[in-house]
Amino acid sequence: MTLHATNDFFIPARTGFPAPAGRALASLQPISVYPAGSEIYAQGEKAGNLYQVEFGCVRVYRMLADGRRQISAFHLSGETFGFEAHPLHHFFAEAIGAVGVRTLLPAQGIDMSSQILPLALQGLVRAQEHLLVLGRQSAVERVAAFLLDMAERQGGLDRLELPMSRTDIADYLGLTIETVSRVFSKLKEKGAIRLISLRSIEIRKWQVLRGMME
Amino acid sequence: MTLHATNDFFIPARTGFPAPAGRALASLQPISVYPAGSEIYAQGEKAGNLYQVEFGCVRVYRMLADGRRQISAFHLSGETFGFEAHPLHHFFAEAIGAVGVRTLLPAQGIDMSSQILPLALQGLVRAQEHLLVLGRQSAVERVAAFLLDMAERQGGLDRLELPMSRTDIADYLGLTIETVSRVFSKLKEKGAIRLISLRSIEIRKWQVLRGMME
DNA sequence: CGTGGTGTTGATTACTTTCAAGATGTGTGG
DNA sequence: CCACACATCTTGAAAGTAATCAACACCACG
């Protein structure tokens, strides 16, 4: 699937998520809109650009030869992704739903390291914290951690939106969709959460979820 | 355990591992020697320094309240660690065996971002690749990936040294020591590896290990 | 030559996956 | 607006993998 982005499109950044930070980095760049499921970059492609999400959600992932997939991160409004240590991409990035992305071109001559470094470090800490979840936490703990993380990134309100499918959640948490579904049901039974719709959740007992993360 | 490093010690960087890269970053800094098991920094401490391993091996990890531990990375000679996005450390760093470390102090006024950024990105890619291992690979695959990674970082020779205990390996791979031990035995039976000693391994069938990573 | 720490091996248990079926939701065309 | 079809999600039963519990072997140290 090699859909291309509709370029040079102006879209007001209305997302329901917190306003993007650090926009000063490249305010002149236009926003590209990627349709649902389209590829932003692929493993093996030339890397170099950075991308800032304006609205929507992006998944960054890696694949094994047999089709197993691990999503290393979801990126919501205001977050920056596309960091690579080498000339070629090691990961895939795809739009979940329609996504508005500001491409930050590597300015020739100008060193933006000091602006980029904090963003890279943010990603590094996030990844390392996720290692703890994948390496040492049970299915329930993983889902609880995920919900709390998503809630926090959306402003810490009781109600949160899940822009991604169960499959995406499973591939992010290192579980199967069935297990994710079962855990959702269990949390629902316990009254910790309420499913307003499939992609919309209300957290009713923060303490229960927090207690599950230890 | 708050052992302190023996400072201002000159130790020739003889390690058996590849020579450190990027030493120009702070060639003036003295080497600190941390004794086996000592703490280099702890979660909650003020962050800001970077550390470059001169010899030995460092483990960086996180803990859950109930004692579960996830090692997010081992750092060998020449590698740099200590990156943090926030003013306080989110992780612990400890010496495995005796370790020589060059502390890179944050130079006031001078912006070293352009030198630090590639190192941070290296760590980011490493962490994200490890996510795939923890999230989607079986015990055997994890151990195989670990051995190949260690071998590669030590020059790609048939013989490799494991500076860390089985417990450390388990906590890095998200397994128990029993499972790690069993996988080692299984690989030994298959003739893929030979245990020269507990901490010294010969890889006899690279293809078998590689095949296990998919 | 004990002694404590580390590593190995075996038996059982527990959790997650896999396989399978059914339910719910969404989008399209009539 | 409804009906159908496909995709996504949920639930159940069986199977598999790694964890846990337990005993023993090995190694380093005094």
Short mmCIF file of C-alpha atoms (C1' of nucleotides) in Angstrom, two decimals:
data_model
loop_
_atom_site.label_atom_id
_atom_site.label_comp_id
_atom_site.label_asym_id
_atom_site.label_seq_id
_atom_site.Cartn_x
_atom_site.Cartn_y
_atom_site.Cartn_z
CA MET A 1 0.00 0.00 0.00
CA THR A 2 1.83 3.09 -1.22
CA LEU A 3 -0.70 5.83 -0.86
CA HIS A 4 0.73 9.30 -0.99
CA ALA A 5 -0.10 12.25 1.14
CA THR A 6 -2.20 15.08 -0.12
CA ASN A 7 0.37 17.79 0.15
CA ASP A 8 0.20 21.53 0.71
CA PHE A 9 -3.14 21.26 2.35
CA PHE A 10 -4.21 23.63 5.01
CA ILE A 11 -6.03 21.99 7.84
CA PRO A 12 -6.85 23.77 11.07
CA ALA A 13 -5.21 21.94 13.94
CA ARG A 14 -8.40 20.97 15.72
CA THR A 15 -7.83 17.66 17.35
CA GLY A 16 -9.26 17.43 20.82
CA PHE A 17 -5.75 16.72 22.03
CA PRO A 18 -3.40 19.16 23.76
CA ALA A 19 -1.94 21.81 21.52
CA PRO A 20 1.35 20.97 19.82
CA ALA A 21 4.51 22.14 21.53
CA GLY A 22 7.68 23.37 19.92
CA ARG A 23 6.01 24.43 16.74
CA ALA A 24 8.58 27.15 16.34
CA LEU A 25 10.90 24.42 15.10
CA ALA A 26 9.59 24.71 11.57
CA SER A 27 6.55 26.89 11.41
CA LEU A 28 7.02 27.51 7.71
CA GLN A 29 6.50 23.94 6.63
CA PRO A 30 3.11 23.01 5.21
CA ILE A 31 0.98 20.27 6.67
CA SER A 32 0.61 17.01 4.79
CA VAL A 33 -2.51 14.97 5.30
CA TYR A 34 -2.10 11.22 5.21
CA PRO A 35 -5.25 9.15 4.73
CA ALA A 36 -6.10 6.31 7.12
CA GLY A 37 -3.65 3.44 6.93
CA SER A 38 -1.20 5.17 4.62
CA GLU A 39 2.53 4.91 5.01
CA ILE A 40 4.54 7.90 6.15
CA TYR A 41 7.84 6.11 5.79
CA ALA A 42 9.00 2.53 5.50
CA GLN A 43 11.90 0.47 6.78
CA GLY A 44 14.79 0.77 4.37
CA GLU A 45 13.80 4.16 3.04
CA LYS A 46 16.12 7.11 3.31
CA ALA A 47 15.71 8.79 6.68
CA GLY A 48 16.51 12.34 7.65
CA ASN A 49 13.26 14.20 8.03
CA LEU A 50 11.42 14.62 11.26
CA TYR A 51 7.67 14.69 11.49
CA GLN A 52 5.39 16.50 13.87
CA VAL A 53 1.84 15.32 14.33
CA GLU A 54 -0.72 18.09 13.95
CA PHE A 55 -3.81 15.95 14.40
CA GLY A 56 -4.59 12.27 14.45
CA CYS A 57 -2.37 9.43 15.51
CA VAL A 58 0.68 7.68 14.03
CA ARG A 59 2.01 4.19 14.73
CA VAL A 60 5.71 3.43 14.46
CA TYR A 61 6.53 -0.26 14.27
CA ARG A 62 8.87 -3.03 13.28
CA MET A 63 8.11 -6.41 11.74
CA LEU A 64 9.58 -9.88 11.93
CA ALA A 65 9.86 -11.98 8.79
CA ASP A 66 6.89 -14.13 9.83
CA GLY A 67 4.58 -11.18 10.25
CA ARG A 68 4.81 -10.55 13.97
CA ARG A 69 4.65 -6.84 14.59
CA GLN A 70 5.77 -4.64 17.45
CA ILE A 71 4.53 -1.10 17.63
CA SER A 72 7.20 0.85 19.46
CA ALA A 73 5.17 4.02 19.83
CA PHE A 74 1.97 5.87 19.11
CA HIS A 75 2.36 9.55 18.38
CA LEU A 76 -0.43 12.00 19.14
CA SER A 77 -0.84 15.69 18.36
CA GLY A 78 2.22 17.76 19.05
CA GLU A 79 4.60 14.83 19.24
CA THR A 80 7.61 14.46 16.98
CA PHE A 81 8.83 11.24 15.40
CA GLY A 82 11.10 9.98 12.64
CA PHE A 83 14.39 9.96 14.56
CA GLU A 84 16.97 7.58 13.17
CA ALA A 85 20.59 6.98 14.00
CA HIS A 86 21.43 5.75 10.52
CA PRO A 87 20.81 6.97 6.97
CA LEU A 88 18.00 4.46 6.46
CA HIS A 89 14.81 3.98 8.43
CA HIS A 90 14.69 0.98 10.77
CA PHE A 91 10.96 1.29 11.27
CA PHE A 92 7.66 1.84 9.54
CA ALA A 93 5.41 4.80 10.28
CA GLU A 94 1.75 4.76 9.32
CA ALA A 95 -1.24 6.98 9.78
CA ILE A 96 -4.00 5.64 12.04
CA GLY A 97 -7.07 7.32 10.69
CA ALA A 98 -6.43 10.58 8.86
CA VAL A 99 -3.31 12.30 10.14
CA GLY A 100 -1.94 15.78 9.67
CA VAL A 101 1.83 15.90 9.72
CA ARG A 102 4.27 18.77 9.55
CA THR A 103 7.49 17.64 7.94
CA LEU A 104 10.60 19.20 9.40
CA LEU A 105 13.20 19.24 6.69
CA PRO A 106 16.82 19.11 7.73
CA ALA A 107 17.92 22.70 7.25
CA GLN A 108 21.20 22.82 5.38
CA GLY A 109 23.96 24.56 7.26
CA ILE A 110 21.82 25.34 10.29
CA ASP A 111 22.37 23.10 13.29
CA MET A 112 19.11 22.31 14.99
CA SER A 113 20.58 19.70 17.31
CA SER A 114 19.87 21.70 20.43
CA GLN A 115 16.18 21.84 19.54
CA ILE A 116 15.96 18.24 18.41
CA LEU A 117 17.91 16.67 21.26
CA PRO A 118 15.23 17.15 23.93
CA LEU A 119 12.66 15.55 21.64
CA ALA A 120 14.94 12.60 21.00
CA LEU A 121 15.61 12.20 24.71
CA GLN A 122 11.90 12.28 25.39
CA GLY A 123 11.49 9.40 22.97
CA LEU A 124 14.39 7.53 24.51
CA VAL A 125 12.97 7.70 28.02
CA ARG A 126 9.54 6.68 26.74
CA ALA A 127 10.98 3.66 24.95
CA GLN A 128 13.01 2.60 27.96
CA GLU A 129 9.99 2.89 30.21
CA HIS A 130 7.99 0.78 27.80
CA LEU A 131 10.69 -1.88 28.05
CA LEU A 132 9.71 -2.34 31.70
CA VAL A 133 6.10 -2.85 30.70
CA LEU A 134 6.92 -5.41 28.02
CA GLY A 135 9.60 -7.20 30.00
CA ARG A 136 8.12 -7.40 33.45
CA GLN A 137 4.41 -6.69 33.55
CA SER A 138 1.38 -8.93 33.21
CA ALA A 139 -1.38 -8.47 30.67
CA VAL A 140 -3.60 -6.53 33.09
CA GLU A 141 -0.74 -4.33 34.19
CA ARG A 142 0.18 -3.58 30.58
CA VAL A 143 -3.33 -2.53 29.64
CA ALA A 144 -3.67 -0.44 32.80
CA ALA A 145 -0.38 1.29 32.06
CA PHE A 146 -1.49 1.92 28.51
CA LEU A 147 -4.81 3.45 29.51
CA LEU A 148 -3.20 5.68 32.12
CA ASP A 149 -0.57 6.79 29.62
CA MET A 150 -3.15 7.60 26.97
CA ALA A 151 -5.32 9.41 29.51
CA GLU A 152 -2.41 11.47 30.72
CA ARG A 153 -1.39 12.41 27.20
CA GLN A 154 -4.92 13.55 26.48
CA GLY A 155 -5.07 15.90 29.42
CA GLY A 156 -5.76 13.58 32.32
CA LEU A 157 -9.54 13.70 32.00
CA ASP A 158 -11.80 10.80 32.89
CA ARG A 159 -12.74 10.27 29.30
CA LEU A 160 -10.21 9.22 26.73
CA GLU A 161 -10.23 8.35 23.06
CA LEU A 162 -8.39 5.40 21.61
CA PRO A 163 -7.58 6.31 18.02
CA MET A 164 -6.18 2.82 17.37
CA SER A 165 -7.71 -0.64 16.95
CA ARG A 166 -7.44 -3.52 19.42
CA THR A 167 -4.91 -5.07 17.09
CA ASP A 168 -2.72 -1.97 17.35
CA ILE A 169 -3.03 -1.96 21.13
CA ALA A 170 -2.10 -5.64 21.23
CA ASP A 171 0.93 -5.08 19.02
CA TYR A 172 2.00 -2.20 21.21
CA LEU A 173 1.64 -4.15 24.44
CA GLY A 174 3.09 -7.42 23.17
CA LEU A 175 -0.20 -9.27 23.61
CA THR A 176 -2.89 -10.77 21.38
CA ILE A 177 -6.12 -8.99 20.56
CA GLU A 178 -8.03 -11.63 22.50
CA THR A 179 -6.05 -10.95 25.64
CA VAL A 180 -6.50 -7.21 25.28
CA SER A 181 -10.21 -7.70 24.83
CA ARG A 182 -10.44 -9.98 27.85
CA VAL A 183 -8.59 -7.49 30.03
CA PHE A 184 -10.89 -4.68 28.92
CA SER A 185 -13.84 -6.84 29.90
CA LYS A 186 -12.30 -7.64 33.26
CA LEU A 187 -11.63 -3.96 34.00
CA LYS A 188 -15.18 -3.21 32.98
CA GLU A 189 -16.53 -5.88 35.35
CA LYS A 190 -14.49 -4.43 38.19
CA GLY A 191 -15.94 -1.02 37.45
CA ALA A 192 -12.52 0.47 36.80
CA ILE A 193 -13.48 1.61 33.33
CA ARG A 194 -16.58 2.03 31.22
CA LEU A 195 -16.69 1.53 27.47
CA ILE A 196 -18.62 4.47 26.08
CA SER A 197 -17.95 3.08 22.64
CA LEU A 198 -15.31 0.79 21.22
CA ARG A 199 -12.83 3.62 20.86
CA SER A 200 -13.96 5.76 23.76
CA ILE A 201 -13.34 4.93 27.39
CA GLU A 202 -14.21 6.45 30.70
CA ILE A 203 -11.92 5.83 33.61
CA ARG A 204 -14.02 5.43 36.74
CA LYS A 205 -11.48 4.17 39.27
CA TRP A 206 -8.05 5.65 38.72
CA GLN A 207 -6.79 4.02 41.87
CA VAL A 208 -7.62 0.55 40.63
CA LEU A 209 -5.69 1.16 37.40
CA ARG A 210 -2.81 2.82 39.22
CA GLY A 211 -2.68 0.01 41.74
CA MET A 212 -2.30 -2.42 38.89
CA MET A 213 0.88 -0.75 37.75
CA GLU A 214 2.41 -1.30 41.22
CA MET B 1 24.51 0.77 48.91
CA THR B 2 26.12 4.14 48.30
CA LEU B 3 29.66 3.27 47.42
CA HIS B 4 31.57 6.08 45.84
CA ALA B 5 33.90 5.90 42.93
CA THR B 6 37.64 6.09 43.39
CA ASN B 7 38.22 9.29 41.52
CA ASP B 8 41.14 10.68 39.57
CA PHE B 9 42.55 7.28 38.96
CA PHE B 10 44.46 6.54 35.83
CA ILE B 11 43.66 3.17 34.36
CA PRO B 12 44.87 2.10 30.93
CA ALA B 13 41.84 1.36 28.77
CA ARG B 14 42.66 -2.29 28.18
CA THR B 15 39.42 -4.12 27.93
CA GLY B 16 39.32 -6.64 25.14
CA PHE B 17 36.44 -4.70 23.70
CA PRO B 18 36.58 -2.33 20.72
CA ALA B 19 38.25 0.99 21.36
CA PRO B 20 35.98 3.79 22.54
CA ALA B 21 34.65 6.14 19.89
CA GLY B 22 34.04 9.84 20.23
CA ARG B 23 36.53 10.33 22.99
CA ALA B 24 37.17 13.82 21.69
CA LEU B 25 33.94 14.75 23.40
CA ALA B 26 35.69 15.21 26.70
CA SER B 27 39.23 13.98 26.58
CA LEU B 28 40.17 16.12 29.55
CA GLN B 29 37.94 14.36 32.02
CA PRO B 30 39.57 11.88 34.38
CA ILE B 31 38.41 8.31 34.63
CA SER B 32 36.46 7.18 37.66
CA VAL B 33 36.65 3.56 38.70
CA TYR B 34 33.52 2.07 40.18
CA PRO B 35 33.88 -1.18 42.11
CA ALA B 36 31.72 -4.20 41.29
CA GLY B 37 28.06 -3.63 42.08
CA SER B 38 28.41 0.02 42.94
CA GLU B 39 25.91 2.63 41.93
CA ILE B 40 26.78 5.21 39.28
CA TYR B 41 23.50 7.01 39.62
CA ALA B 42 20.09 6.27 41.07
CA GLN B 43 16.51 7.00 40.16
CA GLY B 44 15.48 10.35 41.58
CA GLU B 45 18.98 11.77 41.63
CA LYS B 46 19.81 14.91 39.73
CA ALA B 47 20.69 14.07 36.14
CA GLY B 48 22.77 16.04 33.67
CA ASN B 49 26.07 14.27 33.27
CA LEU B 50 26.83 11.78 30.59
CA TYR B 51 29.08 8.81 31.16
CA GLN B 52 31.35 6.98 28.78
CA VAL B 53 32.47 3.46 29.60
CA GLU B 54 36.23 2.99 29.35
CA PHE B 55 36.32 -0.62 30.47
CA GLY B 56 33.93 -3.06 32.05
CA CYS B 57 30.15 -3.15 31.76
CA VAL B 58 27.31 -1.05 33.15
CA ARG B 59 23.67 -2.01 33.64
CA VAL B 60 20.91 0.58 33.41
CA TYR B 61 17.60 -0.52 34.88
CA ARG B 62 14.27 0.31 36.36
CA MET B 63 12.41 -1.32 39.23
CA LEU B 64 8.81 -1.95 40.15
CA ALA B 65 7.67 -1.53 43.74
CA ASP B 66 7.56 -5.28 44.29
CA GLY B 67 11.15 -5.81 43.23
CA ARG B 68 10.72 -6.80 39.61
CA ARG B 69 13.57 -5.34 37.60
CA GLN B 70 14.00 -4.53 33.93
CA ILE B 71 17.46 -3.83 32.62
CA SER B 72 17.00 -1.53 29.65
CA ALA B 73 20.59 -1.70 28.47
CA PHE B 74 24.08 -2.99 29.07
CA HIS B 75 26.86 -0.59 28.16
CA LEU B 76 30.27 -1.83 27.10
CA SER B 77 33.53 -0.04 26.39
CA GLY B 78 33.15 3.06 24.31
CA GLU B 79 29.44 3.41 24.82
CA THR B 80 27.80 6.46 26.36
CA PHE B 81 24.90 6.45 28.79
CA GLY B 82 23.13 8.69 31.28
CA PHE B 83 20.76 10.48 28.89
CA GLU B 84 17.67 11.86 30.56
CA ALA B 85 14.87 14.03 29.29
CA HIS B 86 14.14 15.46 32.73
CA PRO B 87 16.18 17.01 35.53
CA LEU B 88 16.01 13.80 37.56
CA HIS B 89 17.15 10.30 36.67
CA HIS B 90 14.41 7.81 35.80
CA PHE B 91 16.78 4.87 36.02
CA PHE B 92 19.54 3.28 38.03
CA ALA B 93 23.01 2.70 36.65
CA GLU B 94 25.36 0.22 38.29
CA ALA B 95 28.78 -1.19 37.63
CA ILE B 96 28.92 -4.88 36.74
CA GLY B 97 32.35 -5.90 37.92
CA ALA B 98 34.86 -3.06 38.10
CA VAL B 99 34.07 -0.33 35.61
CA GLY B 100 36.05 2.63 34.35
CA VAL B 101 33.89 5.59 33.48
CA ARG B 102 34.68 8.95 31.97
CA THR B 103 32.21 11.53 33.18
CA LEU B 104 31.25 14.13 30.61
CA LEU B 105 30.29 17.25 32.48
CA PRO B 106 27.81 19.57 30.87
CA ALA B 107 30.03 22.40 29.60
CA GLN B 108 28.55 25.73 30.57
CA GLY B 109 27.83 27.97 27.62
CA ILE B 110 29.09 25.50 25.05
CA ASP B 111 26.43 23.63 23.13
CA MET B 112 27.42 20.03 22.61
CA SER B 113 24.04 18.95 21.27
CA SER B 114 25.39 18.13 17.83
CA GLN B 115 27.88 15.71 19.35
CA ILE B 116 25.46 14.23 21.84
CA LEU B 117 22.49 13.84 19.51
CA PRO B 118 23.91 10.93 17.48
CA LEU B 119 24.67 9.06 20.69
CA ALA B 120 21.17 9.64 21.99
CA LEU B 121 19.69 8.48 18.69
CA GLN B 122 21.83 5.37 18.81
CA GLY B 123 20.36 4.60 22.23
CA LEU B 124 16.85 5.30 21.00
CA VAL B 125 17.11 2.89 18.08
CA ARG B 126 18.63 0.25 20.35
CA ALA B 127 15.81 0.58 22.86
CA GLN B 128 13.16 0.44 20.15
CA GLU B 129 14.69 -2.65 18.65
CA HIS B 130 14.77 -4.26 22.07
CA LEU B 131 11.05 -3.58 22.33
CA LEU B 132 10.52 -6.01 19.45
CA VAL B 133 12.48 -8.67 21.30
CA LEU B 134 10.55 -8.23 24.55
CA GLY B 135 7.18 -7.81 22.93
CA ARG B 136 7.18 -10.42 20.24
CA GLN B 137 9.94 -13.02 20.60
CA SER B 138 10.06 -16.33 22.45
CA ALA B 139 12.59 -17.22 25.13
CA VAL B 140 14.91 -18.95 22.67
CA GLU B 141 14.71 -16.09 20.23
CA ARG B 142 15.47 -13.59 22.95
CA VAL B 143 18.56 -15.41 24.10
CA ALA B 144 19.75 -15.91 20.53
CA ALA B 145 19.28 -12.22 19.81
CA PHE B 146 21.16 -11.36 22.97
CA LEU B 147 24.12 -13.59 22.16
CA LEU B 148 24.37 -12.28 18.61
CA ASP B 149 24.17 -8.70 19.84
CA MET B 150 26.88 -9.26 22.43
CA ALA B 151 29.06 -11.05 19.90
CA GLU B 152 28.68 -8.25 17.37
CA ARG B 153 29.50 -5.58 19.93
CA GLN B 154 32.64 -7.47 20.87
CA GLY B 155 33.95 -7.62 17.33
CA GLY B 156 31.98 -10.46 15.82
CA LEU B 157 34.39 -13.18 16.84
CA ASP B 158 33.31 -16.71 17.68
CA ARG B 159 34.21 -16.27 21.30
CA LEU B 160 32.40 -13.81 23.47
CA GLU B 161 32.47 -12.79 27.10
CA LEU B 162 29.39 -12.23 29.21
CA PRO B 163 30.34 -9.71 31.88
CA MET B 164 26.96 -10.10 33.55
CA SER B 165 25.26 -12.79 35.64
CA ARG B 166 22.38 -14.99 34.51
CA THR B 167 20.12 -12.86 36.67
CA ASP B 168 21.16 -9.76 34.74
CA ILE B 169 20.58 -11.50 31.43
CA ALA B 170 17.15 -12.63 32.60
CA ASP B 171 16.24 -9.13 33.73
CA TYR B 172 17.39 -7.76 30.39
CA LEU B 173 15.41 -10.28 28.35
CA GLY B 174 12.28 -10.25 30.50
CA LEU B 175 12.72 -13.89 31.53
CA THR B 176 13.61 -15.82 34.68
CA ILE B 177 17.09 -17.15 35.36
CA GLU B 178 15.75 -20.69 35.09
CA THR B 179 14.47 -20.07 31.59
CA VAL B 180 17.72 -18.42 30.53
CA SER B 181 19.65 -21.37 31.91
CA ARG B 182 17.42 -23.87 30.14
CA VAL B 183 17.78 -22.06 26.82
CA PHE B 184 21.56 -22.02 27.18
CA SER B 185 21.46 -25.76 27.77
CA LYS B 186 19.24 -26.30 24.77
CA LEU B 187 21.53 -24.27 22.51
CA LYS B 188 24.45 -26.25 23.89
CA GLU B 189 22.71 -29.55 23.09
CA LYS B 190 22.03 -28.37 19.56
CA GLY B 191 25.71 -27.55 19.18
CA ALA B 192 24.95 -23.92 18.44
CA ILE B 193 27.10 -22.70 21.30
CA ARG B 194 29.72 -24.06 23.68
CA LEU B 195 30.15 -22.89 27.25
CA ILE B 196 33.87 -22.39 27.73
CA SER B 197 33.11 -21.20 31.23
CA LEU B 198 30.06 -19.69 32.87
CA ARG B 199 30.85 -16.25 31.53
CA SER B 200 32.58 -17.23 28.32
CA ILE B 201 30.81 -18.59 25.27
CA GLU B 202 31.84 -19.86 21.87
CA ILE B 203 29.39 -19.53 19.03
CA ARG B 204 29.70 -22.62 16.83
CA LYS B 205 26.68 -22.27 14.55
CA TRP B 206 25.90 -18.69 13.74
CA GLN B 207 23.23 -19.77 11.31
CA VAL B 208 21.27 -21.59 13.97
CA LEU B 209 21.25 -18.51 16.19
CA ARG B 210 20.45 -16.20 13.31
CA GLY B 211 17.68 -18.49 12.15
CA MET B 212 16.14 -18.24 15.58
CA MET B 213 15.78 -14.51 15.26
CA GLU B 214 13.68 -14.99 12.13
"C1'" DC C 1 37.59 -28.09 53.27
"C1'" DG C 2 33.44 -26.02 54.48
"C1'" DT C 3 30.16 -22.12 53.14
"C1'" DG C 4 27.49 -18.89 50.48
"C1'" DG C 5 26.48 -17.39 46.15
"C1'" DT C 6 25.39 -18.66 41.41
"C1'" DG C 7 23.83 -21.70 38.05
"C1'" DT C 8 21.38 -26.01 36.44
"C1'" DT C 9 17.72 -29.30 36.16
"C1'" DG C 10 13.14 -31.34 37.25
"C1'" DA C 11 8.03 -31.24 38.34
"C1'" DT C 12 4.11 -28.58 38.68
"C1'" DT C 13 1.37 -24.49 38.11
"C1'" DA C 14 -0.28 -20.37 35.94
"C1'" DC C 15 -0.89 -17.27 32.39
"C1'" DT C 16 -1.26 -16.16 27.70
"C1'" DT C 17 -1.88 -17.87 23.15
"C1'" DT C 18 -4.23 -20.38 19.82
"C1'" DC C 19 -8.21 -22.05 17.68
"C1'" DA C 20 -12.99 -21.46 17.05
"C1'" DA C 21 -17.46 -19.44 17.13
"C1'" DG C 22 -20.48 -15.79 17.79
"C1'" DA C 23 -21.58 -10.74 18.54
"C1'" DT C 24 -21.24 -6.06 17.50
"C1'" DG C 25 -20.22 -2.26 14.55
"C1'" DT C 26 -19.54 0.13 10.17
"C1'" DG C 27 -20.11 1.18 5.45
"C1'" DT C 28 -22.55 0.61 1.17
"C1'" DG C 29 -26.24 0.16 -1.96
"C1'" DG C 30 -30.95 -0.50 -2.59
"C1'" DC D 1 -33.93 4.26 6.23
"C1'" DC D 2 -33.13 -0.42 6.06
"C1'" DA D 3 -30.61 -4.65 4.67
"C1'" DC D 4 -26.64 -6.88 3.75
"C1'" DA D 5 -21.66 -7.74 3.98
"C1'" DC D 6 -17.31 -7.27 5.89
"C1'" DA D 7 -14.43 -5.96 9.44
"C1'" DT D 8 -13.63 -5.63 14.20
"C1'" DC D 9 -14.37 -7.15 18.65
"C1'" DT D 10 -15.73 -10.47 22.31
"C1'" DT D 11 -16.08 -14.82 24.52
"C1'" DG D 12 -15.16 -19.81 25.26
"C1'" DA D 13 -12.28 -24.11 25.34
"C1'" DA D 14 -7.92 -26.31 24.60
"C1'" DA D 15 -2.98 -26.05 24.11
"C1'" DG D 16 1.58 -24.26 24.88
"C1'" DT D 17 5.18 -21.60 26.95
"C1'" DA D 18 7.39 -19.69 30.66
"C1'" DA D 19 7.08 -19.03 35.76
"C1'" DT D 20 7.26 -20.97 40.14
"C1'" DC D 21 8.69 -24.15 43.53
"C1'" DA D 22 12.20 -27.27 44.84
"C1'" DA D 23 16.44 -29.82 44.89
"C1'" DC D 24 20.95 -30.33 43.53
"C1'" DA D 25 25.58 -29.08 41.31
"C1'" DC D 26 29.21 -26.03 40.69
"C1'" DC D 27 32.33 -22.37 41.75
"C1'" DA D 28 34.79 -18.88 44.40
"C1'" DC D 29 36.11 -17.52 48.75
"C1'" DG D 30 37.89 -17.59 53.36
#
